[in-house]
Coordinates of C-alpha atoms and ligand atoms in Angstrom, one line a residue:
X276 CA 1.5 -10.1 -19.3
X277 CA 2.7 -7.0 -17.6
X278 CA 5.9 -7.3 -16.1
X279 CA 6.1 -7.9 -12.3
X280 CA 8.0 -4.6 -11.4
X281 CA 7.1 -1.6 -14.2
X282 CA 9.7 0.7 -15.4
X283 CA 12.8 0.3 -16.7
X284 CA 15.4 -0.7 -13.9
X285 CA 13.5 -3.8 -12.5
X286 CA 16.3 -4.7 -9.8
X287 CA 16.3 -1.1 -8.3
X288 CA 12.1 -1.3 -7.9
X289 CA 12.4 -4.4 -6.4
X290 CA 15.3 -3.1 -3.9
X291 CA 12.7 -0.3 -3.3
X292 CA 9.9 -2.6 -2.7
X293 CA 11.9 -5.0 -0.4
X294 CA 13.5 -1.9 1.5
X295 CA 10.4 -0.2 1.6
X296 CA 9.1 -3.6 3.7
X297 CA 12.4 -3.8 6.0
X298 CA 11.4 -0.4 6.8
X299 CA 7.9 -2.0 7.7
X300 CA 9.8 -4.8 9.8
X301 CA 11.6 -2.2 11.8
X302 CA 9.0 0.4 12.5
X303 CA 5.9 -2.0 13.1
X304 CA 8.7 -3.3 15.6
X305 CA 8.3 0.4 17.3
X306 CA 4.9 1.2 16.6
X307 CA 1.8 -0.2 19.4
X308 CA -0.9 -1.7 17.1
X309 CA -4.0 0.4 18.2
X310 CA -6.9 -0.6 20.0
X311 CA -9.5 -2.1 17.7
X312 CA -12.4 0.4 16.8
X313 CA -10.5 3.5 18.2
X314 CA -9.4 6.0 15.9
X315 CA -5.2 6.3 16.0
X316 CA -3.7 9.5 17.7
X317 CA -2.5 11.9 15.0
X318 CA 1.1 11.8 13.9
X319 CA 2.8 15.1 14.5
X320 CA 3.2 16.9 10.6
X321 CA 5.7 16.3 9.4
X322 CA 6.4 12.7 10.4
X323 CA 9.4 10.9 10.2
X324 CA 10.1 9.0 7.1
X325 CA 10.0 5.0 7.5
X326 CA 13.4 3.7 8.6
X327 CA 14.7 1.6 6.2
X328 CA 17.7 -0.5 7.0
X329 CA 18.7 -2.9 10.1
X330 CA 16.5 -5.7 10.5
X331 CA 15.6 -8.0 7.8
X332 CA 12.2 -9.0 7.5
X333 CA 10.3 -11.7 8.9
X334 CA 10.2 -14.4 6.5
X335 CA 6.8 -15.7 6.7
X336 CA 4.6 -12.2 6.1
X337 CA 3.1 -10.8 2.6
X338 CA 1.9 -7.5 2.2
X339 CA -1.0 -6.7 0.1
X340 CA -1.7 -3.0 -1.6
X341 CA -4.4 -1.9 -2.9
X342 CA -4.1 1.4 -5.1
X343 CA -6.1 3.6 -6.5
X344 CA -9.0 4.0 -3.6
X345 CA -10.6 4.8 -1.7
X346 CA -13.9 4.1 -3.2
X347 CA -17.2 3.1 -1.5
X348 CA -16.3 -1.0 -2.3
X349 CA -13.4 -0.5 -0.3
X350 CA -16.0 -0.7 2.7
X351 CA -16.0 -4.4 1.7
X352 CA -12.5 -5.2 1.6
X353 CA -12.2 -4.2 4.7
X354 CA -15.1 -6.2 6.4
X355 CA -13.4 -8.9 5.0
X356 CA -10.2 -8.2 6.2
X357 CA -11.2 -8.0 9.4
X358 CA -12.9 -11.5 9.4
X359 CA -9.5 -13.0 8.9
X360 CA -7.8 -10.0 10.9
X361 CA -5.7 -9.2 8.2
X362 CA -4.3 -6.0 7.5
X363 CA -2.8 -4.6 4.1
X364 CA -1.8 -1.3 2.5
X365 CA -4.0 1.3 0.6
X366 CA -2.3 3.6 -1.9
X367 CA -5.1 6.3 -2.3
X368 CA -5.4 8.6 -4.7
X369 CA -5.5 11.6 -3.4
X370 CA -8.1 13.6 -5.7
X371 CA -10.6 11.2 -4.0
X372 CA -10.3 13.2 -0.8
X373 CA -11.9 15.1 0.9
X374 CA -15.3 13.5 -1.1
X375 CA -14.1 10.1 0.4
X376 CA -12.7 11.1 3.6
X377 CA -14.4 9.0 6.0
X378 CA -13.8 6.0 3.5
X379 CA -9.9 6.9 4.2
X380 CA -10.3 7.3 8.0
X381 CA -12.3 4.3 8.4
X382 CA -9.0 2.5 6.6
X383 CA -6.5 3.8 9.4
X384 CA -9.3 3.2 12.1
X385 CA -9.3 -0.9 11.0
X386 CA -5.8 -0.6 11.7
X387 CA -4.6 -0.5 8.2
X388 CA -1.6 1.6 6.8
X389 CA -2.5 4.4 4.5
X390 CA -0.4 5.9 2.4
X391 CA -0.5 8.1 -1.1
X392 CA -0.8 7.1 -4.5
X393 CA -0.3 10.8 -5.5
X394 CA -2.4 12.9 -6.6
X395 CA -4.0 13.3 -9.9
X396 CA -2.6 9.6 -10.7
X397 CA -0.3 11.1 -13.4
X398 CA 2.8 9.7 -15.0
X399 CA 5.6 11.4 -13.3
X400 CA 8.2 10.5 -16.3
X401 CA 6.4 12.6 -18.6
X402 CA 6.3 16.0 -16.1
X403 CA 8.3 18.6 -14.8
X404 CA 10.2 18.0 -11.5
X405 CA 7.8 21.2 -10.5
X406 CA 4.3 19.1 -11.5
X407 CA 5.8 15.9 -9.9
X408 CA 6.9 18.1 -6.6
X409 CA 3.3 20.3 -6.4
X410 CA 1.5 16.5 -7.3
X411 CA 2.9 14.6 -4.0
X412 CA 2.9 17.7 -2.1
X413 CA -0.6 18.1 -3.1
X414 CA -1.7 14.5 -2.0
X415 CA 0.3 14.6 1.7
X416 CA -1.8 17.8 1.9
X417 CA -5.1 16.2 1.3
X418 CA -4.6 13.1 3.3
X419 CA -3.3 14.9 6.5
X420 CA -6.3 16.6 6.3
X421 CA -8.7 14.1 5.9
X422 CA -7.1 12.0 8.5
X423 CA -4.2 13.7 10.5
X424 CA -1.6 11.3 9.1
X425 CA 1.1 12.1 7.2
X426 CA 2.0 9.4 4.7
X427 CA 5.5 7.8 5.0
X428 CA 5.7 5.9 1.5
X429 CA 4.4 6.5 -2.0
X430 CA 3.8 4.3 -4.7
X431 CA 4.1 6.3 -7.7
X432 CA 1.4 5.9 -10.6
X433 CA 1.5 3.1 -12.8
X434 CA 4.9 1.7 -11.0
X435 CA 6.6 4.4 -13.3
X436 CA 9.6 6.3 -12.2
X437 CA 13.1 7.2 -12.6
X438 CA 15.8 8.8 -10.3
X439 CA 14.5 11.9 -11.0
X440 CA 11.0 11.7 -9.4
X441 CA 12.2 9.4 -6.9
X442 CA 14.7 11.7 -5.5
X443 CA 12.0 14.3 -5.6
X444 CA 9.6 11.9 -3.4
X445 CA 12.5 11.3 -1.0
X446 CA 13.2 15.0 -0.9
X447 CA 9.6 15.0 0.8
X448 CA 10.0 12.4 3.4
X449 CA 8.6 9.4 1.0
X450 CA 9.6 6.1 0.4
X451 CA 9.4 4.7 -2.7
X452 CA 7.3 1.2 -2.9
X453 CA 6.4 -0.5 -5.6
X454 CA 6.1 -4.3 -5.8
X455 CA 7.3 -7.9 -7.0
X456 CA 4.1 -9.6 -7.3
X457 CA 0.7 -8.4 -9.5
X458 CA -2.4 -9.5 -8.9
X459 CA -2.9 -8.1 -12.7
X460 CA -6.3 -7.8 -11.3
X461 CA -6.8 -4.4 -13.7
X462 CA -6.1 -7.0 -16.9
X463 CA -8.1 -10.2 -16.6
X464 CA -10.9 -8.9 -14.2
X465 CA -11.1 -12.2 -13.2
X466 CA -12.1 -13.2 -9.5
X467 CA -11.0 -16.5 -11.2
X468 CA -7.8 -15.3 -12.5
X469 CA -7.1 -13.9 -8.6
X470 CA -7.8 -17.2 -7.3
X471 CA -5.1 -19.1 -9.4
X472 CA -2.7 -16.3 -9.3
X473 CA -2.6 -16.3 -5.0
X474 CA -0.7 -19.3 -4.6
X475 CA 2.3 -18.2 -6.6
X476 CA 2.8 -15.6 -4.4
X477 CA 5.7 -16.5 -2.4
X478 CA 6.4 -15.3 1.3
X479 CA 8.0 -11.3 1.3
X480 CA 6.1 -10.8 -1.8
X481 CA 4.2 -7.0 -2.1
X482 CA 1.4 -7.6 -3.9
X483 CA -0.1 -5.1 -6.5
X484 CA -3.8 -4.8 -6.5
X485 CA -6.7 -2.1 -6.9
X486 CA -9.7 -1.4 -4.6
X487 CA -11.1 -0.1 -7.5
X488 CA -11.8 -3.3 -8.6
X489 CA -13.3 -4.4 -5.4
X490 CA -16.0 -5.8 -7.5
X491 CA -13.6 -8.8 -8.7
X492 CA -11.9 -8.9 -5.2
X493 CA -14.9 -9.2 -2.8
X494 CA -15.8 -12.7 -3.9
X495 CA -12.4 -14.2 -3.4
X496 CA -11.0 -12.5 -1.4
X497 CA -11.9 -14.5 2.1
X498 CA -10.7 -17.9 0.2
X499 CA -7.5 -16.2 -0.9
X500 CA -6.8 -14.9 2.6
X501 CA -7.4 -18.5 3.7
X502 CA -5.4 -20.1 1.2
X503 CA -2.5 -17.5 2.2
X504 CA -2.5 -17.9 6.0
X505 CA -3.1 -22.1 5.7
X506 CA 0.6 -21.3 4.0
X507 CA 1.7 -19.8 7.3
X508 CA 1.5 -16.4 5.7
X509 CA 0.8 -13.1 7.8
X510 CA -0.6 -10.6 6.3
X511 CA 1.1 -7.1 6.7
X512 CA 0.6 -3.8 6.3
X513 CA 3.5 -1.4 5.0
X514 CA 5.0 1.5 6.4
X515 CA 5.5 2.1 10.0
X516 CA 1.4 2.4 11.3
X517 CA 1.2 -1.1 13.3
X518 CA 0.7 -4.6 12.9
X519 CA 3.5 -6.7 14.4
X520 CA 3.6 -10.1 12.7
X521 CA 3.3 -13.2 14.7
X522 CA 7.6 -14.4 14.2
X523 CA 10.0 -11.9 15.7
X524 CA 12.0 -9.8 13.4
X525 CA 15.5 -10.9 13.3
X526 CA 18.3 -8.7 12.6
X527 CA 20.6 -9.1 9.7
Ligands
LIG195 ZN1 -2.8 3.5 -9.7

């Protein structure tokens, strides 16, 4: 079974993942949700990066990411989203733009956050702080273009990182977020598997799954939403665009 947070120092990935969600708490507490079917008004380039410290957050949300997108099946994920108006966070990789462009505006225009995956979806370890640098870079590039948004947080590729490309990521204005729960959807490619593996996903918990594999998500993914919010579980997206959950934030 893969581990819940990849790499090598598990507590500082969580950290990341949990700060990466205060910084959610406290910007979603700034930001006005937009109005449904209306496109968002740009960010100015560069935007600020997410705010990360000062409020804890709310304890009944839980944040789920889909990576790897955007794809034509993401179309689906979000008509189903919307039916339960839930929002969630799509890491896109970037070499899918501009071919899937509208696919990435239609995210933000649902009200979703989006925010980069990198790239070329390449192991940072393994490159040179220059390849790592000219990959992100790359991907803000792409995705301001294709939407007008600058991206706030990345999720680096496979969960793999270490100071070194981190500091290089927050360098560019990027928050580091991985996750504490896996959907291990890219393993089992079970919509079965998905439905037993939603209910030990506990309140705060950022989720990893994969648009990509819309195909095993689509047929659950109404009942898993259900089961989620019968829990008294919001469902957030990441990263400063909108969506202010239902119980107030409360500071620490
Ligand atoms: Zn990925």
């Amino acid at each position: 079974m893969p581990p819940l947070v990849a790499g090598a120092a598990a507590g500082r990935h969580r950290r990341r993942a949990i700060l990466g969600v205060v910084g959610l708490a406290l910007m979603a507490a700034v930001a006005t949700a937009p109005v449904a079917g209306a496109a968002p008004a740009p960010a100015p380039f560069p935007s600020p990066a997410a705010a990360t410290s000062g409020t804890a957050p709310p304890q009944d949300w839980i944040a789920l990411t889909f990576d790897d997108g955007p794809v034509p099946g993401t179309y689906a994920i979000l008509d189903i989203l919307d039916r339960y108006d839930a929002k969630a966070t799509f890491f896109i990789s970037a070499w899918r733009l501009p071919a899937n462009a509208e696919i990435a505006r239609e995210i933000i225009r649902r009200g979703h956050s989006l925010q980069t995956h990198g790239w070329l979806h390449r192991n940072w370890t393994g490159l040179s702080s220059g390849a790592v640098r000219r990959d992100i870079e790359k991907s803000i590039q792409l995705i301001y273009e294709a939407t007008g948004y600058r991206p706030t947080c990345i999720r680096p590729p496979f969960g793999a990182t270490s100071p070194r490309t981190t500091a290089i990521a927050e360098s560019l204005g990027l928050e580091v977020v991985i996750w504490n729960a896996n959907s291990a959807d890219y393993a089992h490619q079970s919509s079965a598997a998905l439905l037993r593996a939603a209910p030990t996903w506990q309140p705060g918990s950022v989720v990893l799954a994969h648009d990509t594999n819309h195909y095993i998500w689509t047929p659950v993914l109404g009942e898993i939403i259900e089961g989620l919010q019968a829990r008294g579980l919001e469902l957030v997206s990441m990263c400063g665009y909108q969506r202010t959950p239902r119980a107030p934030f409360i500071p620490l």
